[in-house]
Amino acid sequence: MASDRLTQIRHYLYLNGMTGVHELAEQVDASLATIRRDLQRLEEQGIVIRTHGGASLAESVDREVAFETRENQALDHKRAIADEAFSCLKRGSAVFFDAGTTVLQLARRLRIDPMPLTVFSNNITVSEALSGVEGVEMILLGGRLRHANRSLVGILAEQAIENLWFDQVFLGASAVQPDDTISTPDGEEASLNAAMMRRTEECFLLVDSMKFGRRSTYKVGHLDQVSCVFTDTELDPGQVQTLRERGHKLVLAGHAEGNSDDTE
């Protein structure tokens, strides 16, 4: 069973530290291709750190993978999600793009198909992506720089938020817990994102399917506060049904064909 194999890999890395893929394959009796897929899955969950030819455990299960690494994880899904969310942008409105890597793909989508917008963000990479784009007024919040997320957080950022009102907020998340809580591993990031949700007409959650069922330390909000959840078609059908039964609006973005299934 895949779950048993993942447990064996975690346990072996805990006991032995940095380990090569060939050694892991021998220990759990699996092919190299299977081990590489398992390690990619564990890395996306923030459990391991992959290196060339091997892997080691992250410092903690709740460790936040570096922004540059997360940016390239599930990239096809993130681009498909961003493409669907792009259709919700309203010309001439004031919007907030948070520091999520899927939201970054929305900023890059806007860059290639610009429209008149005032975009606020607390993410340096988002501001770089939209710098100089015709019709887009880009406003970057001030605050303490979180290197792991390339984001600006803290009291200065929150004070700025409390003096603003947004037509729309586009939010990412580290985890959507089984009780529909949206959460993240950093307290200041969670506090700022919660403030964004209070200061908007519409809030859209952009998360790939790997984020569902996970847990993280700090609560941001609840799916009941979200106008629509954009995710990918890899989300478990049972989970889709559960979310629909709870009254949440979903858009499932196809990562290959570009198809989507809009369900309520």
XYZ file of N, CA and C in Angstrom:
792
model
N 0.842 -1.193 0.000
C 0.000 0.000 0.000
C 0.877 1.243 0.000
N 0.451 2.245 -0.779
C 1.242 3.471 -0.885
C 1.407 4.154 0.468
N 0.322 4.179 1.280
C 0.404 4.848 2.579
C 1.406 4.168 3.493
N 1.447 2.823 3.441
C 2.423 2.078 4.245
C 3.842 2.386 3.777
N 4.024 2.484 2.474
C 5.357 2.764 1.925
C 5.825 4.164 2.324
N 4.928 5.131 2.302
C 5.275 6.488 2.711
C 5.672 6.523 4.184
N 4.968 5.751 5.006
C 5.314 5.669 6.426
C 6.701 5.067 6.607
N 7.004 4.002 5.844
C 8.324 3.377 5.919
C 9.417 4.369 5.513
N 9.157 5.154 4.467
C 10.154 6.135 4.010
C 10.398 7.182 5.095
N 9.323 7.701 5.677
C 9.474 8.711 6.731
C 10.272 8.141 7.915
N 9.931 6.912 8.306
C 10.599 6.297 9.451
C 12.082 6.073 9.159
N 12.388 5.621 7.946
C 13.789 5.366 7.593
C 14.586 6.670 7.559
N 14.009 7.724 7.020
C 14.697 9.016 6.984
C 14.880 9.568 8.394
N 13.921 9.298 9.262
C 14.037 9.753 10.653
C 15.230 9.085 11.334
N 15.398 7.792 11.076
C 16.469 7.049 11.738
C 17.836 7.291 11.102
N 17.865 7.551 9.783
C 19.136 7.540 9.061
C 19.528 8.884 8.439
N 18.655 9.861 8.515
C 18.981 11.156 7.928
C 18.998 11.105 6.408
N 19.808 11.970 5.781
C 19.880 12.036 4.322
C 20.148 10.646 3.733
N 19.297 10.243 2.785
C 19.382 8.914 2.192
C 19.182 9.011 0.685
N 19.940 8.230 -0.076
C 19.801 8.204 -1.526
C 18.583 7.410 -1.966
N 18.095 7.702 -3.181
C 16.888 7.030 -3.674
C 17.123 5.538 -3.875
N 18.331 5.122 -4.254
C 18.595 3.700 -4.452
C 18.476 2.947 -3.121
N 19.016 3.537 -2.067
C 18.930 2.902 -0.753
C 17.488 2.830 -0.270
N 16.713 3.907 -0.494
C 15.303 3.895 -0.099
C 14.527 2.837 -0.871
N 14.830 2.705 -2.165
C 14.140 1.714 -2.993
C 14.389 0.304 -2.466
N 15.628 0.039 -2.047
C 15.952 -1.276 -1.488
C 15.236 -1.511 -0.164
N 15.172 -0.486 0.655
C 14.595 -0.632 1.994
C 13.097 -0.897 1.947
N 12.382 -0.289 1.007
C 10.921 -0.447 0.960
C 10.470 -1.343 -0.190
N 11.468 -1.922 -0.919
C 11.171 -2.866 -1.999
C 10.261 -2.240 -3.062
N 10.727 -1.133 -3.603
C 9.967 -0.431 -4.641
C 10.918 0.025 -5.742
N 10.360 0.347 -6.897
C 11.187 0.814 -8.011
C 11.678 2.236 -7.767
N 12.716 2.631 -8.489
C 13.232 3.996 -8.369
C 12.173 5.014 -8.771
N 11.409 4.709 -9.825
C 10.361 5.632 -10.275
C 9.302 5.816 -9.189
N 8.941 4.727 -8.520
C 7.949 4.812 -7.440
C 8.478 5.655 -6.289
N 9.747 5.422 -5.909
C 10.343 6.182 -4.809
C 10.392 7.665 -5.149
N 10.743 7.991 -6.368
C 10.809 9.408 -6.757
C 9.428 10.054 -6.683
N 8.394 9.325 -7.101
C 7.030 9.857 -6.990
C 6.636 10.029 -5.527
N 7.010 9.050 -4.690
C 6.703 9.146 -3.257
C 7.396 10.349 -2.626
N 8.644 10.559 -2.975
C 9.391 11.680 -2.402
C 8.821 13.016 -2.860
N 8.369 13.070 -4.117
C 7.729 14.299 -4.597
C 6.463 14.581 -3.807
N 5.682 13.545 -3.553
C 4.449 13.692 -2.775
C 4.759 14.162 -1.353
N 5.769 13.553 -0.730
C 6.141 13.930 0.630
C 6.702 15.351 0.685
N 7.405 15.748 -0.357
C 7.930 17.122 -0.410
C 6.786 18.124 -0.529
N 5.786 17.806 -1.354
C 4.636 18.697 -1.515
C 3.866 18.850 -0.209
N 3.936 17.835 0.643
C 3.289 17.882 1.953
C 4.167 18.561 3.004
N 5.386 18.959 2.603
C 6.290 19.625 3.531
C 6.976 18.678 4.504
N 6.991 17.373 4.203
C 7.537 16.387 5.133
C 9.009 16.106 4.863
N 9.412 16.124 3.597
C 10.814 15.862 3.273
C 11.378 17.000 2.434
N 12.699 17.043 2.385
C 13.415 17.946 1.484
C 14.179 17.074 0.501
N 13.906 17.219 -0.781
C 14.618 16.436 -1.788
C 15.893 17.145 -2.211
N 16.930 16.354 -2.449
C 18.171 16.858 -3.017
C 18.482 16.011 -4.243
N 19.542 16.351 -4.932
C 19.929 15.554 -6.103
C 20.286 14.140 -5.664
N 19.432 13.195 -6.011
C 19.722 11.805 -5.722
C 19.279 11.291 -4.381
N 18.603 12.123 -3.573
C 18.206 11.652 -2.262
C 17.214 12.563 -1.585
N 17.046 12.370 -0.273
C 16.084 13.174 0.483
C 16.406 13.077 1.965
N 15.888 14.046 2.721
C 15.966 14.023 4.175
C 14.666 14.572 4.731
N 14.388 14.290 5.993
C 13.196 14.834 6.629
C 13.317 16.343 6.783
N 12.188 17.034 6.610
C 12.142 18.456 6.941
C 12.272 18.602 8.452
N 12.564 19.819 8.894
C 12.776 20.050 10.323
C 11.542 19.710 11.139
N 10.356 19.895 10.568
C 9.115 19.478 11.228
C 8.076 19.223 10.161
N 7.028 18.496 10.515
C 5.972 18.187 9.551
C 5.315 19.465 9.050
N 5.302 20.486 9.896
C 4.633 21.741 9.539
C 5.598 22.734 8.901
N 6.794 22.285 8.564
C 7.774 23.167 7.960
C 7.252 23.711 6.637
N 7.504 24.965 6.395
C 7.065 25.579 5.150
C 8.152 25.437 4.099
N 7.827 24.770 3.006
C 8.782 24.608 1.917
C 9.068 25.969 1.300
N 10.307 26.210 0.910
C 10.697 27.511 0.368
C 9.823 27.905 -0.817
N 9.570 29.218 -0.931
C 8.670 29.739 -1.957
C 9.085 29.262 -3.348
N 10.383 29.323 -3.644
C 10.855 28.958 -4.975
C 10.561 27.492 -5.288
N 10.607 26.626 -4.266
C 10.277 25.219 -4.470
C 8.785 25.037 -4.675
N 7.984 25.662 -3.817
C 6.526 25.529 -3.921
C 5.992 26.118 -5.221
N 6.663 27.145 -5.707
C 6.209 27.803 -6.927
C 6.124 26.831 -8.095
N 7.014 25.831 -8.123
C 7.075 24.901 -9.248
C 6.380 23.571 -8.974
N 5.805 23.401 -7.796
C 5.067 22.183 -7.488
C 3.657 22.269 -8.072
N 3.220 21.165 -8.698
C 1.869 21.109 -9.295
C 1.606 22.313 -10.193
N 2.610 22.694 -10.975
C 2.528 23.936 -11.738
C 1.394 23.925 -12.765
N 1.197 22.782 -13.440
C 0.106 22.702 -14.422
C -1.246 22.937 -13.756
N -1.432 22.351 -12.571
C -2.684 22.561 -11.845
C -2.851 24.027 -11.470
N -1.789 24.629 -10.973
C -1.867 26.025 -10.541
C -2.197 26.951 -11.706
N -1.618 26.686 -12.865
C -1.906 27.516 -14.032
C -3.346 27.344 -14.491
N -3.845 26.108 -14.435
C -5.238 25.871 -14.808
C -6.195 26.573 -13.848
N -5.885 26.507 -12.553
C -6.704 27.182 -11.538
C -6.694 28.682 -11.772
N -5.507 29.226 -12.013
C -5.374 30.667 -12.244
C -6.145 31.092 -13.489
N -6.124 30.260 -14.511
C -6.831 30.589 -15.751
C -8.331 30.678 -15.514
N -8.866 29.773 -14.675
C -10.288 29.829 -14.338
C -10.600 31.053 -13.477
N -9.751 31.325 -12.500
C -9.990 32.462 -11.605
C -9.889 33.791 -12.337
N -9.098 33.826 -13.393
C -8.920 35.055 -14.174
C -10.254 35.601 -14.672
N -11.180 34.696 -14.985
C -12.484 35.112 -15.524
C -13.308 35.879 -14.503
N -12.939 35.807 -13.216
C -13.683 36.507 -12.160
C -13.212 37.945 -11.969
N -12.046 38.287 -12.492
C -11.530 39.645 -12.318
C -12.458 40.658 -12.989
N -12.690 41.767 -12.303
C -13.591 42.802 -12.803
C -12.795 44.043 -13.174
N -12.913 44.461 -14.415
C -12.176 45.627 -14.899
C -12.462 46.846 -14.024
N -11.421 47.584 -13.707
C -11.576 48.810 -12.949
C -11.723 48.617 -11.454
N -11.594 47.395 -10.961
C -11.811 47.135 -9.533
C -10.493 47.179 -8.761
N -10.626 47.165 -7.434
C -9.477 47.077 -6.535
C -9.426 45.667 -5.975
N -8.316 44.971 -6.195
C -8.217 43.578 -5.801
C -6.965 43.362 -4.959
N -6.998 42.301 -4.167
C -5.810 41.921 -3.389
C -5.366 40.535 -3.808
N -4.079 40.404 -4.148
C -3.460 39.113 -4.430
C -2.555 38.775 -3.247
N -2.830 37.668 -2.566
C -2.000 37.329 -1.409
C -0.692 36.664 -1.869
N 0.016 36.053 -0.934
C 1.359 35.537 -1.211
C 1.376 34.074 -1.628
N 0.227 33.495 -1.974
C 0.184 32.098 -2.398
C 0.796 31.900 -3.776
N 1.392 30.729 -3.992
C 2.030 30.473 -5.278
C 1.014 30.253 -6.407
N -0.198 29.804 -6.079
C -1.239 29.701 -7.107
C -1.740 31.090 -7.476
N -1.841 31.979 -6.505
C -2.221 33.368 -6.781
C -1.155 34.041 -7.644
N 0.105 33.679 -7.450
C 1.172 34.203 -8.309
C 0.915 33.856 -9.770
N 0.410 32.663 -10.028
C 0.102 32.290 -11.406
C -1.034 33.153 -11.970
N -1.956 33.574 -11.114
C -3.000 34.504 -11.555
C -2.383 35.837 -11.956
N -1.416 36.314 -11.179
C -0.722 37.555 -11.527
C -0.017 37.415 -12.873
N 0.591 36.276 -13.113
C 1.278 36.059 -14.392
C 0.291 35.945 -15.544
N -0.894 35.396 -15.255
C -1.957 35.355 -16.283
C -2.412 36.764 -16.614
N -2.531 37.609 -15.610
C -2.920 39.004 -15.825
C -1.860 39.751 -16.612
N -0.623 39.411 -16.418
C 0.470 40.077 -17.127
C 0.365 39.888 -18.645
N -0.048 38.698 -19.082
C -0.121 38.438 -20.520
C -1.452 38.879 -21.131
N -2.440 39.178 -20.281
C -3.744 39.633 -20.772
C -4.248 40.723 -19.831
N -3.592 41.889 -19.838
C -3.864 42.919 -18.824
C -5.223 43.582 -18.984
N -5.704 44.130 -17.878
C -6.915 44.929 -17.866
C -6.739 46.014 -16.807
N -7.534 47.080 -16.843
C -7.407 48.126 -15.818
C -7.797 47.595 -14.438
N -6.833 47.588 -13.535
C -7.050 47.102 -12.177
C -6.112 47.837 -11.225
N -6.549 47.973 -9.988
C -5.643 48.360 -8.915
C -5.378 47.105 -8.101
N -4.131 46.640 -8.128
C -3.769 45.394 -7.468
C -2.916 45.698 -6.236
N -3.398 45.279 -5.088
C -2.620 45.329 -3.851
C -2.066 43.934 -3.595
N -0.884 43.866 -3.012
C -0.325 42.569 -2.650
C 0.684 42.739 -1.528
N 0.915 41.652 -0.815
C 1.992 41.616 0.176
C 3.096 40.672 -0.262
N 3.135 40.339 -1.554
C 4.121 39.410 -2.074
C 5.043 40.095 -3.080
N 6.338 39.998 -2.855
C 7.315 40.667 -3.711
C 7.282 40.113 -5.128
N 7.137 38.794 -5.274
C 7.146 38.186 -6.604
C 5.922 38.603 -7.406
N 4.774 38.731 -6.751
C 3.574 39.236 -7.428
C 3.821 40.665 -7.928
N 4.402 41.498 -7.088
C 4.651 42.886 -7.492
C 5.627 42.948 -8.662
N 6.615 42.052 -8.678
C 7.562 42.006 -9.797
C 6.862 41.560 -11.075
N 5.960 40.587 -10.950
C 5.255 40.074 -12.128
C 4.373 41.139 -12.774
N 3.814 42.045 -11.955
C 2.877 43.043 -12.476
C 3.500 44.428 -12.638
N 4.778 44.540 -12.325
C 5.456 45.828 -12.475
C 5.480 46.253 -13.940
N 4.995 47.449 -14.207
C 5.031 47.992 -15.563
C 3.971 47.470 -16.501
N 3.030 46.654 -16.016
C 1.968 46.125 -16.887
C 0.960 47.234 -17.181
N 0.665 47.440 -18.435
C -0.218 48.524 -18.853
C -1.605 48.385 -18.232
N -2.082 49.444 -17.605
C -3.418 49.468 -17.021
C -3.487 48.962 -15.593
N -2.420 48.325 -15.130
C -2.409 47.767 -13.776
C -1.634 48.694 -12.849
N -2.318 49.199 -11.824
C -1.642 49.960 -10.781
C -1.279 48.984 -9.671
N 0.008 48.793 -9.456
C 0.495 47.793 -8.509
C 0.923 48.472 -7.218
N 0.312 48.051 -6.083
C 0.622 48.628 -4.773
C 1.083 47.509 -3.846
N 2.318 47.626 -3.364
C 2.905 46.623 -2.479
C 2.839 47.116 -1.039
N 2.283 46.278 -0.151
C 2.223 46.636 1.260
C 3.617 46.682 1.876
N 3.759 47.439 2.948
C 4.977 47.408 3.735
C 4.848 46.394 4.858
N 5.957 46.117 5.550
C 5.920 45.194 6.666
C 7.206 44.412 6.801
N 7.185 43.418 7.701
C 8.346 42.555 7.906
C 8.413 41.524 6.794
N 9.608 41.347 6.230
C 9.768 40.402 5.128
C 9.920 38.982 5.650
N 9.007 38.103 5.220
C 9.135 36.665 5.467
C 9.827 36.045 4.267
N 11.095 35.668 4.427
C 11.858 35.163 3.291
C 11.267 33.881 2.731
N 10.750 33.000 3.608
C 10.232 31.709 3.158
C 9.074 31.864 2.194
N 8.340 32.968 2.299
C 7.161 33.169 1.460
C 7.258 34.412 0.583
N 8.384 35.113 0.659
C 8.589 36.354 -0.081
C 7.440 37.333 0.180
N 6.938 37.307 1.418
C 5.764 38.110 1.757
C 6.090 39.126 2.840
N 5.280 40.172 2.889
C 5.396 41.217 3.894
C 4.237 41.065 4.866
N 4.558 40.954 6.152
C 3.551 40.675 7.174
C 3.803 41.573 8.381
N 2.987 41.402 9.427
C 3.208 42.121 10.668
C 2.313 43.326 10.835
N 2.586 44.117 11.860
C 1.715 45.202 12.270
C 1.568 46.274 11.195
N 2.651 46.611 10.472
C 2.561 47.636 9.432
C 1.633 47.192 8.301
N 1.753 45.939 7.887
C 0.892 45.415 6.831
C -0.565 45.378 7.284
N -0.807 44.954 8.524
C -2.182 44.876 9.015
C -2.804 46.252 9.190
N -2.017 47.219 9.615
C -2.541 48.581 9.721
C -2.956 49.109 8.360
N -2.185 48.802 7.336
C -2.544 49.225 5.981
C -3.847 48.582 5.525
N -3.995 47.282 5.798
C -5.206 46.554 5.407
C -6.450 47.174 6.040
N -6.369 47.560 7.310
C -7.533 48.081 8.021
C -8.001 49.422 7.481
N -7.177 50.082 6.669
C -7.556 51.350 6.039
C -7.959 51.186 4.581
N -8.156 49.936 4.151
C -8.462 49.656 2.750
C -9.735 48.818 2.634
N -10.338 48.864 1.467
C -11.475 47.998 1.144
C -11.280 47.480 -0.268
N -11.473 46.175 -0.462
C -11.217 45.547 -1.754
C -12.520 45.030 -2.369
N -12.608 45.150 -3.682
C -13.730 44.518 -4.379
C -13.583 42.998 -4.346
N -12.338 42.536 -4.478
C -12.087 41.103 -4.506
C -10.750 40.791 -3.838
N -10.691 39.642 -3.161
C -9.445 39.118 -2.615
C -9.224 37.727 -3.193
N -8.005 37.481 -3.655
C -7.615 36.164 -4.159
C -6.577 35.599 -3.201
N -6.948 34.480 -2.579
C -6.211 33.956 -1.436
C -5.739 32.534 -1.711
N -4.503 32.232 -1.304
C -4.021 30.858 -1.311
C -4.086 30.293 0.097
N -3.601 29.074 0.270
C -3.592 28.459 1.605
C -2.607 27.309 1.625
N -2.053 27.045 2.802
C -1.192 25.873 2.979
C -2.015 24.616 3.213
N -3.204 24.786 3.809
C -4.034 23.628 4.128
C -5.500 24.029 4.179
N -6.354 23.105 3.714
C -7.799 23.188 3.944
C -8.142 21.947 4.760
N -8.383 22.144 6.054
C -8.521 21.037 6.988
C -9.864 20.322 6.817
N -9.988 19.118 7.352
C -11.238 18.363 7.185
C -12.481 19.084 7.684
N -12.323 20.011 8.649
C -13.476 20.771 9.141
C -13.685 22.072 8.373
N -13.035 22.190 7.188
C -13.150 23.349 6.291
C -12.430 24.593 6.808
N -11.564 24.431 7.794
C -10.726 25.537 8.248
C -9.589 25.756 7.252
N -9.348 27.012 6.903
C -8.222 27.401 6.054
C -7.065 27.764 6.982
N -5.879 27.186 6.763
C -4.796 27.413 7.712
C -3.439 27.527 7.029
N -2.454 27.988 7.816
C -1.108 28.260 7.320
C -0.109 28.056 8.455
N 1.184 27.840 8.143
C 2.139 27.580 9.211
C 2.670 28.815 9.932
N 2.340 30.017 9.498
C 2.886 31.225 10.116
C 1.770 32.080 10.712
N 1.928 32.484 11.979
C 0.877 33.239 12.657
C 0.638 34.615 12.066
N 1.700 35.333 11.707
C 1.523 36.676 11.133
C 0.876 36.618 9.756
N 1.259 35.614 8.968
C 0.634 35.437 7.658
C -0.861 35.147 7.826
N -1.191 34.284 8.787
C -2.590 33.942 9.039
C -3.386 35.167 9.467
N -2.817 35.979 10.347
C -3.506 37.175 10.834
C -3.766 38.164 9.707
N -2.777 38.350 8.836
C -2.948 39.274 7.710
C -3.984 38.758 6.723
N -3.936 37.459 6.421
C -4.913 36.896 5.488
C -6.333 36.973 6.047
N -6.463 36.771 7.360
C -7.780 36.907 7.988
C -8.296 38.333 7.848
N -7.409 39.311 7.993
C -7.799 40.711 7.819
C -8.248 40.980 6.395
N -7.565 40.384 5.410
C -7.983 40.535 4.008
C -9.419 40.053 3.820
N -9.727 38.905 4.428
C -11.053 38.322 4.258
C -12.147 39.207 4.847
N -11.806 39.986 5.869
C -12.779 40.894 6.483
C -12.972 42.171 5.675
N -12.068 42.468 4.753
C -12.063 43.766 4.082
C -12.386 43.641 2.601
N -13.313 42.748 2.245
C -13.611 42.538 0.836
C -15.071 42.180 0.605
N -15.527 42.470 -0.611
C -16.861 42.039 -1.044
C -16.862 40.547 -1.389
N -15.803 40.103 -2.073
C -15.718 38.719 -2.525
C -14.336 38.165 -2.203
N -14.303 36.926 -1.735
C -13.042 36.253 -1.461
C -13.001 34.948 -2.247
N -11.951 34.767 -3.017
C -11.778 33.556 -3.811
C -10.560 32.790 -3.294
N -10.741 31.487 -3.060
C -9.649 30.645 -2.579
C -9.085 29.849 -3.750
N -7.781 29.978 -3.985
C -7.098 29.298 -5.082
C -6.117 28.290 -4.482
N -6.461 27.005 -4.523
C -5.631 25.968 -3.905
C -5.642 24.705 -4.763
N -4.468 24.097 -4.944
C -4.449 22.819 -5.645
C -4.986 21.726 -4.725
N -5.342 20.602 -5.318
C -6.049 19.544 -4.594
C -5.226 18.930 -3.463
N -3.883 19.036 -3.528
C -3.031 18.482 -2.468
C -3.253 19.176 -1.131
N -3.813 20.382 -1.130
C -3.967 21.139 0.115
C -5.153 20.648 0.956
N -6.074 19.906 0.348
C -7.264 19.464 1.066
C -6.940 18.266 1.953
N -7.500 18.300 3.171
C -7.267 17.227 4.114
C -5.996 17.384 4.926
N -5.194 18.388 4.589
C -3.984 18.664 5.358
C -4.327 19.536 6.570
N -3.369 19.665 7.478
C -3.531 20.529 8.644
C -2.321 21.443 8.748
N -2.555 22.639 9.268
C -1.469 23.559 9.561
C -1.823 24.312 10.838
N -0.849 24.997 11.409
C -0.972 25.455 12.792
C -1.962 26.590 12.999
N -1.915 27.609 12.133
C -2.652 28.845 12.401
C -3.879 28.990 11.487
N -5.001 29.263 12.107
C -6.250 29.429 11.358
C -6.287 30.777 10.642
N -6.681 30.752 9.383
C -6.919 31.968 8.598
C -8.404 32.303 8.597
N -9.222 31.305 8.326
C -10.660 31.508 8.242
C -11.347 30.189 7.957
N -12.529 30.282 7.368
C -13.348 29.103 7.109
C -13.905 29.201 5.702
N -14.163 28.053 5.097
C -14.686 28.055 3.728
C -16.020 28.788 3.603
N -16.766 28.903 4.698
C -18.023 29.654 4.661
C -17.802 31.133 4.324
N -16.586 31.633 4.519
C -16.268 33.032 4.229
C -15.835 33.241 2.784
N -15.753 32.162 2.019
C -15.215 32.197 0.660
C -16.355 32.167 -0.351
N -16.276 33.048 -1.350
C -17.307 33.084 -2.391
C -17.225 31.877 -3.317
N -15.994 31.466 -3.622
C -15.798 30.330 -4.519
C -14.418 29.745 -4.283
N -14.330 28.417 -4.349
C -13.052 27.709 -4.241
C -12.648 27.235 -5.629
N -11.451 27.627 -6.058
C -10.894 27.151 -7.319
C -9.832 26.102 -7.004
N -10.021 24.894 -7.505
C -9.036 23.844 -7.318
C -8.952 23.037 -8.604
N -8.247 21.902 -8.584
C -8.054 21.133 -9.809
C -8.864 19.849 -9.784
N -8.919 19.210 -10.929
C -9.769 18.033 -11.105
C -9.221 16.788 -10.422
N -8.040 16.880 -9.808
C -7.487 15.743 -9.070
C -8.081 15.614 -7.672
N -8.895 16.575 -7.268
C -9.512 16.491 -5.947
C -10.402 15.251 -5.873
N -10.265 14.507 -4.780
C -11.005 13.266 -4.600
C -12.511 13.491 -4.779
N -13.178 12.663 -5.606
C -14.614 12.850 -5.845
C -15.446 12.845 -4.560
N -15.060 12.038 -3.594
C -15.781 12.035 -2.323
C -15.664 13.362 -1.607
N -14.488 13.986 -1.723
C -14.281 15.280 -1.097
C -15.080 16.358 -1.829
N -15.129 16.238 -3.152
C -15.930 17.169 -3.942
C -17.390 17.103 -3.494
N -17.902 15.883 -3.346
C -19.289 15.709 -2.927
C -19.529 16.293 -1.541
N -18.596 16.036 -0.619
C -18.736 16.555 0.745
C -18.765 18.077 0.750
N -17.857 18.697 0.020
C -17.806 20.161 -0.037
C -19.084 20.728 -0.651
N -19.580 20.041 -1.700
C -20.817 20.495 -2.333
C -21.990 20.379 -1.368
N -22.044 19.275 -0.628
C -23.134 19.086 0.326
C -23.097 20.125 1.445
N -21.915 20.625 1.755
C -21.778 21.662 2.784
C -22.087 23.059 2.251
N -22.411 23.140 0.969
C -22.840 24.412 0.391
C -21.739 25.260 -0.195
N -20.543 24.694 -0.388
C -19.434 25.470 -0.932
C -19.442 25.420 -2.456
N -19.202 26.549 -3.077
C -19.115 26.616 -4.538
C -17.706 26.242 -4.969
N -17.610 25.323 -5.945
C -16.321 24.846 -6.437
C -16.198 25.062 -7.932
N -14.992 25.404 -8.376
C -14.639 25.330 -9.784
C -13.452 24.390 -9.877
N -13.629 23.295 -10.618
C -12.569 22.301 -10.789
C -11.901 22.532 -12.133
N -10.636 22.917 -12.101
C -9.908 23.277 -13.317
C -9.125 22.083 -13.835
N -9.317 21.761 -15.112
C -8.565 20.692 -15.741
C -7.169 21.169 -16.092
N -6.147 20.417 -15.633
C -4.777 20.888 -15.827
C -4.217 20.585 -17.203
N -4.829 19.653 -17.927
C -4.281 19.305 -19.231
C -5.131 19.865 -20.357
N -6.437 19.535 -20.315
C -7.312 19.954 -21.408
C -7.882 21.342 -21.202
N -7.742 21.876 -19.971
C -8.285 23.198 -19.701
C -9.772 23.186 -19.415
N -10.321 21.958 -19.183
C -11.746 21.864 -18.884
C -11.997 22.164 -17.434
N -13.223 22.617 -17.133
C -13.564 22.855 -15.726
C -14.985 22.376 -15.475
N -15.217 22.066 -14.215
C -16.540 21.627 -13.786
C -16.972 22.541 -12.672
N -17.951 23.387 -12.924
C -18.427 24.348 -11.932
C -19.598 23.727 -11.196
N -19.401 23.458 -9.899
C -20.458 22.809 -9.128
C -20.779 23.615 -7.906
N -22.019 23.492 -7.459
C -22.432 24.179 -6.234
C -23.083 23.170 -5.310
